[in-house]
Amino acid sequence: MSTDGTIHARGIRKSFGSKSVLQNIDLDVASGEVCCIIGPSGSGKSTLLRCINGLETVDSGVLKVNGENFGYYETDTAYHALSKKKLAEQRTRVGMVFQQFNLFPNMTAQENVMSGPVLVKGHDKKKAAVRAYELLASVGLSGHGHKYPAQLSGGQQQRVAIARSLAMDPEIMLFDEPTSALDPEKVGEVLAVMKDLAKKGMTMVVVTHEMGFAREVSDSLLFMDEGYVIERGDARDVLGSPKERRTQAFLEKVL
Amino acid sequence: MGSVDAALKPRLRLRTPSEYAGWVLSILVGIGILVSVLTNPNFKWGIVGKYFFAESILRGLMLTIFLTVASMALGTLLGLALAVMRASHVKPVSIAAGLYITLFRGTPVLVQLIFWFNISALYPNLRIGIPFTDIGTAVDMNAIMGPITAALVGLTLNQAAYMAEIIRGGFSAVGKGQIEAADSLGMSGSMKMRKVIIPQAMPSIIPATGNQFIGMFKETSLVSVLGVAELLQSAQLIYARTYETIPLLIVASLWYLVMTLLLSYPQSQLEKRYSRATSTLPRKAKRVALTEPEGAAR
């Protein structure tokens, strides 16, 4: 069976100095599955997400992305860090969408979308431009390709950022609170693009505060607090009838 | 009186006594200085005019311009290398760059210039090669370290330390999110530097570099102590002969002033342009052509 588009984690631990932020995390995401992670700020949910594409490294545990040990190769005695080139290759298969969009302000929307294929994969510029045009159209932004990020609204910028990640043809997309920095009326347009992506069978891990989105779109849901996974299961079950006291307390506050 | 419509009356601003005092005092002092400059025969304005376009003065000016351009260009390149080293994750590399910057910014450039001029006392033969082996070549330091070389080396090495700090400041102004975005796309270190960090750091680096350039133009006068016949030394060589010290110093000063004023216009344009660019839009309108490539799906 193909392991493309899967995430497998066992006993992941991570600390910043003396502060433990991830404590014994297990995670399984199947190909085409949408997994949402919710929890209070500082619960470690963003850190977990950032580990999956190497923006953070885990201290210990098993982390396999697309079936491969991520960032390391395994020998009988240890995990050895991969070369920068190999790590970069693994990263191109995992798209990341940030809370603050992080578009390159010195490039137009189209150049942003083209940046990965052209600069990293060395694709032909003309073909990449055509592909970028199509991707921008698919996120509802045809005709905006020539604009610089500063000329676009937050919702538009985030959609360009999604298109930029998709341009690398990743098997997995990670979203780190993709709508938290948006004006309320712009949230819907970004969520719509994400729903569309889920429907097309993209494997997605989404850190979010949008409970409606989590209920509607996600196959599985994780509730994290203080570095632990407190509760996990079917999204509707966890959100509808949480079993753990901490989950109940959190949901009472946000719903 | 009272005939002006109350809604149309002008609103006059407050004029304080100190404002009037400021006017009167400035004008009096100005007139005093002007009268003195024009009437004091020791200024010898005729001699100033005679030497202003003298051949040796113009040759000195050319050398000053050459030293400025050359040491700024080399110093900027070396400064870029130092800034990249300073940001390195490899600790010894970063510390080495930090020590260089501290050393060269922490000592007077005049001392550094004299030091380089006398470097052959420290290393009579410069040997370039691998330590503890016979591989490499040696050159006679006295032969290569003439006054102009020493001036160029001294100004360049000093400028590199200042440029390194300016460039590093520009780098650190680029947000962490930008670097993470580049990383998550799988960009290599040098790609990230060329396509993401440097283009965004330029708006803060370029105006500061312009200021350094203007500063360097005046700083080159220090190399006159090495006997390099740049602008100031050229003036000094003349008045050593004719004892017309003041007029020749005025000649040199006027040239420094003219060049500084000429440079300050493009400098202010640079500052204006880049302060705009950081807030909103880059200026490459030609790239619009990329929006709808031929054959794109409509």
PDB file of N, CA and C in Angstrom, chain A residues 110-199:
ATOM      1  N   GLN A 110       1.605  36.113  -8.631  1.00  0.00           N
ATOM      2  CA  GLN A 110       1.988  35.051  -9.556  1.00  0.00           C
ATOM      3  C   GLN A 110       3.428  34.589  -9.334  1.00  0.00           C
ATOM      4  N   GLU A 111       4.336  35.539  -9.110  1.00  0.00           N
ATOM      5  CA  GLU A 111       5.726  35.163  -8.857  1.00  0.00           C
ATOM      6  C   GLU A 111       5.850  34.378  -7.556  1.00  0.00           C
ATOM      7  N   ASN A 112       5.008  34.735  -6.566  1.00  0.00           N
ATOM      8  CA  ASN A 112       4.991  33.961  -5.332  1.00  0.00           C
ATOM      9  C   ASN A 112       4.633  32.512  -5.619  1.00  0.00           C
ATOM     10  N   VAL A 113       3.578  32.323  -6.410  1.00  0.00           N
ATOM     11  CA  VAL A 113       3.121  30.959  -6.707  1.00  0.00           C
ATOM     12  C   VAL A 113       4.168  30.212  -7.543  1.00  0.00           C
ATOM     13  N   MET A 114       4.866  30.963  -8.416  1.00  0.00           N
ATOM     14  CA  MET A 114       5.883  30.338  -9.271  1.00  0.00           C
ATOM     15  C   MET A 114       7.187  30.065  -8.530  1.00  0.00           C
ATOM     16  N   SER A 115       7.370  30.720  -7.381  1.00  0.00           N
ATOM     17  CA  SER A 115       8.700  30.700  -6.747  1.00  0.00           C
ATOM     18  C   SER A 115       9.181  29.291  -6.438  1.00  0.00           C
ATOM     19  N   GLY A 116       8.301  28.448  -5.887  1.00  0.00           N
ATOM     20  CA  GLY A 116       8.722  27.082  -5.563  1.00  0.00           C
ATOM     21  C   GLY A 116       9.112  26.285  -6.792  1.00  0.00           C
ATOM     22  N   PRO A 117       8.194  26.135  -7.765  1.00  0.00           N
ATOM     23  CA  PRO A 117       8.527  25.341  -8.956  1.00  0.00           C
ATOM     24  C   PRO A 117       9.765  25.862  -9.694  1.00  0.00           C
ATOM     25  N   VAL A 118       9.884  27.186  -9.852  1.00  0.00           N
ATOM     26  CA  VAL A 118      10.985  27.723 -10.656  1.00  0.00           C
ATOM     27  C   VAL A 118      12.296  27.708  -9.861  1.00  0.00           C
ATOM     28  N   LEU A 119      12.266  28.256  -8.638  1.00  0.00           N
ATOM     29  CA  LEU A 119      13.518  28.420  -7.894  1.00  0.00           C
ATOM     30  C   LEU A 119      13.994  27.116  -7.260  1.00  0.00           C
ATOM     31  N   VAL A 120      13.057  26.295  -6.800  1.00  0.00           N
ATOM     32  CA  VAL A 120      13.462  25.085  -6.087  1.00  0.00           C
ATOM     33  C   VAL A 120      13.526  23.879  -7.026  1.00  0.00           C
ATOM     34  N   LYS A 121      12.499  23.717  -7.843  1.00  0.00           N
ATOM     35  CA  LYS A 121      12.469  22.532  -8.705  1.00  0.00           C
ATOM     36  C   LYS A 121      13.086  22.779 -10.076  1.00  0.00           C
ATOM     37  N   GLY A 122      13.381  24.042 -10.395  1.00  0.00           N
ATOM     38  CA  GLY A 122      14.014  24.355 -11.662  1.00  0.00           C
ATOM     39  C   GLY A 122      13.103  24.163 -12.868  1.00  0.00           C
ATOM     40  N   HIS A 123      11.788  24.294 -12.643  1.00  0.00           N
ATOM     41  CA  HIS A 123      10.857  24.143 -13.761  1.00  0.00           C
ATOM     42  C   HIS A 123      10.974  25.301 -14.746  1.00  0.00           C
ATOM     43  N   ASP A 124      10.511  25.047 -15.957  1.00  0.00           N
ATOM     44  CA  ASP A 124      10.492  26.065 -17.006  1.00  0.00           C
ATOM     45  C   ASP A 124       9.577  27.218 -16.583  1.00  0.00           C
ATOM     46  N   LYS A 125      10.060  28.455 -16.775  1.00  0.00           N
ATOM     47  CA  LYS A 125       9.334  29.626 -16.295  1.00  0.00           C
ATOM     48  C   LYS A 125       7.965  29.770 -16.932  1.00  0.00           C
ATOM     49  N   LYS A 126       7.906  29.540 -18.249  1.00  0.00           N
ATOM     50  CA  LYS A 126       6.631  29.732 -18.953  1.00  0.00           C
ATOM     51  C   LYS A 126       5.590  28.739 -18.474  1.00  0.00           C
ATOM     52  N   LYS A 127       6.020  27.468 -18.342  1.00  0.00           N
ATOM     53  CA  LYS A 127       5.083  26.445 -17.882  1.00  0.00           C
ATOM     54  C   LYS A 127       4.624  26.740 -16.465  1.00  0.00           C
ATOM     55  N   ALA A 128       5.587  27.195 -15.624  1.00  0.00           N
ATOM     56  CA  ALA A 128       5.251  27.507 -14.237  1.00  0.00           C
ATOM     57  C   ALA A 128       4.266  28.669 -14.177  1.00  0.00           C
ATOM     58  N   ALA A 129       4.417  29.617 -15.115  1.00  0.00           N
ATOM     59  CA  ALA A 129       3.512  30.767 -15.141  1.00  0.00           C
ATOM     60  C   ALA A 129       2.092  30.329 -15.494  1.00  0.00           C
ATOM     61  N   VAL A 130       1.996  29.410 -16.448  1.00  0.00           N
ATOM     62  CA  VAL A 130       0.675  28.897 -16.828  1.00  0.00           C
ATOM     63  C   VAL A 130       0.040  28.167 -15.648  1.00  0.00           C
ATOM     64  N   ARG A 131       0.856  27.334 -15.006  1.00  0.00           N
ATOM     65  CA  ARG A 131       0.364  26.571 -13.853  1.00  0.00           C
ATOM     66  C   ARG A 131      -0.070  27.539 -12.729  1.00  0.00           C
ATOM     67  N   ALA A 132       0.736  28.582 -12.505  1.00  0.00           N
ATOM     68  CA  ALA A 132       0.417  29.553 -11.452  1.00  0.00           C
ATOM     69  C   ALA A 132      -0.898  30.251 -11.753  1.00  0.00           C
ATOM     70  N   TYR A 133      -1.093  30.541 -13.045  1.00  0.00           N
ATOM     71  CA  TYR A 133      -2.340  31.193 -13.460  1.00  0.00           C
ATOM     72  C   TYR A 133      -3.534  30.302 -13.132  1.00  0.00           C
ATOM     73  N   GLU A 134      -3.371  29.005 -13.437  1.00  0.00           N
ATOM     74  CA  GLU A 134      -4.459  28.068 -13.155  1.00  0.00           C
ATOM     75  C   GLU A 134      -4.710  27.926 -11.658  1.00  0.00           C
ATOM     76  N   LEU A 135      -3.618  27.852 -10.904  1.00  0.00           N
ATOM     77  CA  LEU A 135      -3.768  27.694  -9.450  1.00  0.00           C
ATOM     78  C   LEU A 135      -4.447  28.915  -8.834  1.00  0.00           C
ATOM     79  N   LEU A 136      -4.048  30.106  -9.305  1.00  0.00           N
ATOM     80  CA  LEU A 136      -4.681  31.320  -8.782  1.00  0.00           C
ATOM     81  C   LEU A 136      -6.165  31.332  -9.136  1.00  0.00           C
ATOM     82  N   ALA A 137      -6.480  30.856 -10.345  1.00  0.00           N
ATOM     83  CA  ALA A 137      -7.889  30.775 -10.730  1.00  0.00           C
ATOM     84  C   ALA A 137      -8.634  29.803  -9.821  1.00  0.00           C
ATOM     85  N   SER A 138      -7.970  28.703  -9.458  1.00  0.00           N
ATOM     86  CA  SER A 138      -8.633  27.686  -8.635  1.00  0.00           C
ATOM     87  C   SER A 138      -8.909  28.182  -7.215  1.00  0.00           C
ATOM     88  N   VAL A 139      -8.173  29.211  -6.756  1.00  0.00           N
ATOM     89  CA  VAL A 139      -8.480  29.778  -5.445  1.00  0.00           C
ATOM     90  C   VAL A 139      -9.271  31.082  -5.604  1.00  0.00           C
ATOM     91  N   GLY A 140      -9.835  31.274  -6.799  1.00  0.00           N
ATOM     92  CA  GLY A 140     -10.709  32.426  -7.036  1.00  0.00           C
ATOM     93  C   GLY A 140      -9.990  33.741  -7.220  1.00  0.00           C
ATOM     94  N   LEU A 141      -8.764  33.693  -7.737  1.00  0.00           N
ATOM     95  CA  LEU A 141      -8.002  34.934  -7.867  1.00  0.00           C
ATOM     96  C   LEU A 141      -7.499  35.159  -9.288  1.00  0.00           C
ATOM     97  N   SER A 142      -8.267  34.729 -10.288  1.00  0.00           N
ATOM     98  CA  SER A 142      -7.802  35.036 -11.645  1.00  0.00           C
ATOM     99  C   SER A 142      -7.835  36.545 -11.822  1.00  0.00           C
ATOM    100  N   GLY A 143      -6.832  37.069 -12.506  1.00  0.00           N
ATOM    101  CA  GLY A 143      -6.770  38.515 -12.707  1.00  0.00           C
ATOM    102  C   GLY A 143      -6.056  39.260 -11.597  1.00  0.00           C
ATOM    103  N   HIS A 144      -5.633  38.551 -10.538  1.00  0.00           N
ATOM    104  CA  HIS A 144      -4.910  39.227  -9.462  1.00  0.00           C
ATOM    105  C   HIS A 144      -3.417  38.894  -9.469  1.00  0.00           C
ATOM    106  N   GLY A 145      -2.999  38.107 -10.455  1.00  0.00           N
ATOM    107  CA  GLY A 145      -1.625  37.612 -10.468  1.00  0.00           C
ATOM    108  C   GLY A 145      -0.561  38.691 -10.484  1.00  0.00           C
ATOM    109  N   HIS A 146      -0.858  39.835 -11.097  1.00  0.00           N
ATOM    110  CA  HIS A 146       0.149  40.879 -11.234  1.00  0.00           C
ATOM    111  C   HIS A 146       0.265  41.738  -9.986  1.00  0.00           C
ATOM    112  N   LYS A 147      -0.613  41.512  -9.014  1.00  0.00           N
ATOM    113  CA  LYS A 147      -0.603  42.382  -7.828  1.00  0.00           C
ATOM    114  C   LYS A 147       0.423  41.920  -6.808  1.00  0.00           C
ATOM    115  N   TYR A 148       0.963  42.892  -6.089  1.00  0.00           N
ATOM    116  CA  TYR A 148       1.875  42.577  -4.996  1.00  0.00           C
ATOM    117  C   TYR A 148       1.058  42.296  -3.733  1.00  0.00           C
ATOM    118  N   PRO A 149       1.612  41.511  -2.804  1.00  0.00           N
ATOM    119  CA  PRO A 149       0.864  41.166  -1.598  1.00  0.00           C
ATOM    120  C   PRO A 149       0.252  42.388  -0.901  1.00  0.00           C
ATOM    121  N   ALA A 150       0.990  43.504  -0.885  1.00  0.00           N
ATOM    122  CA  ALA A 150       0.481  44.690  -0.196  1.00  0.00           C
ATOM    123  C   ALA A 150      -0.787  45.238  -0.841  1.00  0.00           C
ATOM    124  N   GLN A 151      -1.050  44.834  -2.100  1.00  0.00           N
ATOM    125  CA  GLN A 151      -2.256  45.315  -2.796  1.00  0.00           C
ATOM    126  C   GLN A 151      -3.444  44.385  -2.597  1.00  0.00           C
ATOM    127  N   LEU A 152      -3.232  43.288  -1.864  1.00  0.00           N
ATOM    128  CA  LEU A 152      -4.291  42.300  -1.691  1.00  0.00           C
ATOM    129  C   LEU A 152      -4.809  42.314  -0.249  1.00  0.00           C
ATOM    130  N   SER A 153      -6.078  41.933  -0.075  1.00  0.00           N
ATOM    131  CA  SER A 153      -6.625  41.817   1.277  1.00  0.00           C
ATOM    132  C   SER A 153      -6.036  40.578   1.941  1.00  0.00           C
ATOM    133  N   GLY A 154      -6.239  40.496   3.258  1.00  0.00           N
ATOM    134  CA  GLY A 154      -5.719  39.348   3.994  1.00  0.00           C
ATOM    135  C   GLY A 154      -6.229  38.022   3.451  1.00  0.00           C
ATOM    136  N   GLY A 155      -7.536  37.987   3.149  1.00  0.00           N
ATOM    137  CA  GLY A 155      -8.120  36.745   2.631  1.00  0.00           C
ATOM    138  C   GLY A 155      -7.520  36.365   1.290  1.00  0.00           C
ATOM    139  N   GLN A 156      -7.302  37.386   0.453  1.00  0.00           N
ATOM    140  CA  GLN A 156      -6.687  37.126  -0.856  1.00  0.00           C
ATOM    141  C   GLN A 156      -5.244  36.652  -0.683  1.00  0.00           C
ATOM    142  N   GLN A 157      -4.529  37.303   0.238  1.00  0.00           N
ATOM    143  CA  GLN A 157      -3.132  36.903   0.461  1.00  0.00           C
ATOM    144  C   GLN A 157      -3.051  35.451   0.911  1.00  0.00           C
ATOM    145  N   GLN A 158      -3.971  35.059   1.808  1.00  0.00           N
ATOM    146  CA  GLN A 158      -3.919  33.695   2.313  1.00  0.00           C
ATOM    147  C   GLN A 158      -4.235  32.701   1.196  1.00  0.00           C
ATOM    148  N   ARG A 159      -5.114  33.088   0.284  1.00  0.00           N
ATOM    149  CA  ARG A 159      -5.433  32.194  -0.832  1.00  0.00           C
ATOM    150  C   ARG A 159      -4.242  32.077  -1.779  1.00  0.00           C
ATOM    151  N   VAL A 160      -3.505  33.197  -1.965  1.00  0.00           N
ATOM    152  CA  VAL A 160      -2.274  33.117  -2.768  1.00  0.00           C
ATOM    153  C   VAL A 160      -1.279  32.177  -2.082  1.00  0.00           C
ATOM    154  N   ALA A 161      -1.198  32.290  -0.745  1.00  0.00           N
ATOM    155  CA  ALA A 161      -0.258  31.447   0.003  1.00  0.00           C
ATOM    156  C   ALA A 161      -0.607  29.971  -0.169  1.00  0.00           C
ATOM    157  N   ILE A 162      -1.904  29.667  -0.181  1.00  0.00           N
ATOM    158  CA  ILE A 162      -2.329  28.277  -0.398  1.00  0.00           C
ATOM    159  C   ILE A 162      -1.923  27.836  -1.805  1.00  0.00           C
ATOM    160  N   ALA A 163      -2.159  28.705  -2.790  1.00  0.00           N
ATOM    161  CA  ALA A 163      -1.775  28.377  -4.174  1.00  0.00           C
ATOM    162  C   ALA A 163      -0.266  28.175  -4.278  1.00  0.00           C
ATOM    163  N   ARG A 164       0.511  29.002  -3.549  1.00  0.00           N
ATOM    164  CA  ARG A 164       1.970  28.875  -3.580  1.00  0.00           C
ATOM    165  C   ARG A 164       2.405  27.493  -3.080  1.00  0.00           C
ATOM    166  N   SER A 165       1.750  27.031  -1.986  1.00  0.00           N
ATOM    167  CA  SER A 165       2.087  25.705  -1.460  1.00  0.00           C
ATOM    168  C   SER A 165       1.659  24.604  -2.425  1.00  0.00           C
ATOM    169  N   LEU A 166       0.474  24.774  -3.031  1.00  0.00           N
ATOM    170  CA  LEU A 166      -0.035  23.745  -3.944  1.00  0.00           C
ATOM    171  C   LEU A 166       0.833  23.609  -5.189  1.00  0.00           C
ATOM    172  N   ALA A 167       1.507  24.695  -5.559  1.00  0.00           N
ATOM    173  CA  ALA A 167       2.329  24.685  -6.766  1.00  0.00           C
ATOM    174  C   ALA A 167       3.457  23.656  -6.679  1.00  0.00           C
ATOM    175  N   MET A 168       3.817  23.278  -5.466  1.00  0.00           N
ATOM    176  CA  MET A 168       4.879  22.281  -5.296  1.00  0.00           C
ATOM    177  C   MET A 168       4.334  20.858  -5.409  1.00  0.00           C
ATOM    178  N   ASP A 169       3.033  20.708  -5.666  1.00  0.00           N
ATOM    179  CA  ASP A 169       2.381  19.398  -5.720  1.00  0.00           C
ATOM    180  C   ASP A 169       2.662  18.560  -4.483  1.00  0.00           C
ATOM    181  N   PRO A 170       2.362  19.104  -3.303  1.00  0.00           N
ATOM    182  CA  PRO A 170       2.628  18.352  -2.078  1.00  0.00           C
ATOM    183  C   PRO A 170       1.592  17.246  -1.896  1.00  0.00           C
ATOM    184  N   GLU A 171       1.980  16.217  -1.141  1.00  0.00           N
ATOM    185  CA  GLU A 171       1.034  15.149  -0.817  1.00  0.00           C
ATOM    186  C   GLU A 171       0.258  15.490   0.450  1.00  0.00           C
ATOM    187  N   ILE A 172       0.839  16.393   1.249  1.00  0.00           N
ATOM    188  CA  ILE A 172       0.224  16.766   2.524  1.00  0.00           C
ATOM    189  C   ILE A 172       0.230  18.287   2.627  1.00  0.00           C
ATOM    190  N   MET A 173      -0.865  18.860   3.141  1.00  0.00           N
ATOM    191  CA  MET A 173      -0.890  20.307   3.393  1.00  0.00           C
ATOM    192  C   MET A 173      -1.113  20.545   4.880  1.00  0.00           C
ATOM    193  N   LEU A 174      -0.286  21.429   5.428  1.00  0.00           N
ATOM    194  CA  LEU A 174      -0.416  21.796   6.840  1.00  0.00           C
ATOM    195  C   LEU A 174      -0.923  23.226   6.922  1.00  0.00           C
ATOM    196  N   PHE A 175      -1.858  23.465   7.815  1.00  0.00           N
ATOM    197  CA  PHE A 175      -2.400  24.827   7.972  1.00  0.00           C
ATOM    198  C   PHE A 175      -2.252  25.239   9.432  1.00  0.00           C
ATOM    199  N   ASP A 176      -1.507  26.315   9.678  1.00  0.00           N
ATOM    200  CA  ASP A 176      -1.292  26.779  11.049  1.00  0.00           C
ATOM    201  C   ASP A 176      -2.171  28.000  11.319  1.00  0.00           C
ATOM    202  N   GLU A 177      -3.322  27.774  11.896  1.00  0.00           N
ATOM    203  CA  GLU A 177      -4.309  28.828  12.156  1.00  0.00           C
ATOM    204  C   GLU A 177      -4.473  29.755  10.955  1.00  0.00           C
ATOM    205  N   PRO A 178      -4.899  29.200   9.816  1.00  0.00           N
ATOM    206  CA  PRO A 178      -4.884  29.968   8.567  1.00  0.00           C
ATOM    207  C   PRO A 178      -5.850  31.144   8.542  1.00  0.00           C
ATOM    208  N   THR A 179      -6.841  31.158   9.437  1.00  0.00           N
ATOM    209  CA  THR A 179      -7.813  32.260   9.379  1.00  0.00           C
ATOM    210  C   THR A 179      -7.746  33.172  10.596  1.00  0.00           C
ATOM    211  N   SER A 180      -6.782  32.920  11.506  1.00  0.00           N
ATOM    212  CA  SER A 180      -6.761  33.688  12.761  1.00  0.00           C
ATOM    213  C   SER A 180      -6.368  35.145  12.574  1.00  0.00           C
ATOM    214  N   ALA A 181      -5.626  35.461  11.490  1.00  0.00           N
ATOM    215  CA  ALA A 181      -5.178  36.838  11.299  1.00  0.00           C
ATOM    216  C   ALA A 181      -6.116  37.610  10.363  1.00  0.00           C
ATOM    217  N   LEU A 182      -7.251  37.002  10.023  1.00  0.00           N
ATOM    218  CA  LEU A 182      -8.126  37.621   9.022  1.00  0.00           C
ATOM    219  C   LEU A 182      -9.275  38.391   9.663  1.00  0.00           C
ATOM    220  N   ASP A 183      -9.741  39.404   8.950  1.00  0.00           N
ATOM    221  CA  ASP A 183     -10.974  40.061   9.347  1.00  0.00           C
ATOM    222  C   ASP A 183     -12.097  39.030   9.256  1.00  0.00           C
ATOM    223  N   PRO A 184     -13.086  39.098  10.165  1.00  0.00           N
ATOM    224  CA  PRO A 184     -14.139  38.067  10.208  1.00  0.00           C
ATOM    225  C   PRO A 184     -14.792  37.819   8.859  1.00  0.00           C
ATOM    226  N   GLU A 185     -15.017  38.869   8.064  1.00  0.00           N
ATOM    227  CA  GLU A 185     -15.757  38.653   6.811  1.00  0.00           C
ATOM    228  C   GLU A 185     -14.891  37.985   5.740  1.00  0.00           C
ATOM    229  N   LYS A 186     -13.561  37.855   5.995  1.00  0.00           N
ATOM    230  CA  LYS A 186     -12.677  37.223   5.005  1.00  0.00           C
ATOM    231  C   LYS A 186     -12.423  35.755   5.315  1.00  0.00           C
ATOM    232  N   VAL A 187     -12.887  35.297   6.492  1.00  0.00           N
ATOM    233  CA  VAL A 187     -12.601  33.928   6.920  1.00  0.00           C
ATOM    234  C   VAL A 187     -13.236  32.925   5.961  1.00  0.00           C
ATOM    235  N   GLY A 188     -14.487  33.201   5.573  1.00  0.00           N
ATOM    236  CA  GLY A 188     -15.248  32.261   4.740  1.00  0.00           C
ATOM    237  C   GLY A 188     -14.559  31.909   3.444  1.00  0.00           C
ATOM    238  N   GLU A 189     -13.963  32.910   2.757  1.00  0.00           N
ATOM    239  CA  GLU A 189     -13.373  32.660   1.448  1.00  0.00           C
ATOM    240  C   GLU A 189     -12.170  31.723   1.538  1.00  0.00           C
ATOM    241  N   VAL A 190     -11.440  31.823   2.652  1.00  0.00           N
ATOM    242  CA  VAL A 190     -10.278  30.939   2.826  1.00  0.00           C
ATOM    243  C   VAL A 190     -10.737  29.530   3.188  1.00  0.00           C
ATOM    244  N   LEU A 191     -11.731  29.459   4.077  1.00  0.00           N
ATOM    245  CA  LEU A 191     -12.256  28.138   4.463  1.00  0.00           C
ATOM    246  C   LEU A 191     -12.851  27.419   3.256  1.00  0.00           C
ATOM    247  N   ALA A 192     -13.479  28.183   2.351  1.00  0.00           N
ATOM    248  CA  ALA A 192     -14.077  27.577   1.163  1.00  0.00           C
ATOM    249  C   ALA A 192     -13.004  26.906   0.306  1.00  0.00           C
ATOM    250  N   VAL A 193     -11.856  27.598   0.154  1.00  0.00           N
ATOM    251  CA  VAL A 193     -10.756  27.021  -0.621  1.00  0.00           C
ATOM    252  C   VAL A 193     -10.255  25.740   0.045  1.00  0.00           C
ATOM    253  N   MET A 194     -10.184  25.769   1.391  1.00  0.00           N
ATOM    254  CA  MET A 194      -9.698  24.592   2.116  1.00  0.00           C
ATOM    255  C   MET A 194     -10.680  23.417   1.996  1.00  0.00           C
ATOM    256  N   LYS A 195     -11.976  23.727   2.056  1.00  0.00           N
ATOM    257  CA  LYS A 195     -12.990  22.673   1.908  1.00  0.00           C
ATOM    258  C   LYS A 195     -12.868  22.014   0.547  1.00  0.00           C
ATOM    259  N   ASP A 196     -12.678  22.857  -0.463  1.00  0.00           N
ATOM    260  CA  ASP A 196     -12.526  22.388  -1.826  1.00  0.00           C
ATOM    261  C   ASP A 196     -11.352  21.417  -1.933  1.00  0.00           C
ATOM    262  N   LEU A 197     -10.264  21.815  -1.284  1.00  0.00           N
ATOM    263  CA  LEU A 197      -9.034  21.015  -1.287  1.00  0.00           C
ATOM    264  C   LEU A 197      -9.280  19.663  -0.609  1.00  0.00           C
ATOM    265  N   ALA A 198     -10.028  19.703   0.515  1.00  0.00           N
ATOM    266  CA  ALA A 198     -10.336  18.463   1.246  1.00  0.00           C
ATOM    267  C   ALA A 198     -11.158  17.530   0.373  1.00  0.00           C
ATOM    268  N   LYS A 199     -12.096  18.127  -0.360  1.00  0.00           N
ATOM    269  CA  LYS A 199     -12.972  17.329  -1.227  1.00  0.00           C
ATOM    270  C   LYS A 199     -12.167  16.625  -2.309  1.00  0.00           C
TER     271      LYS A 199
END
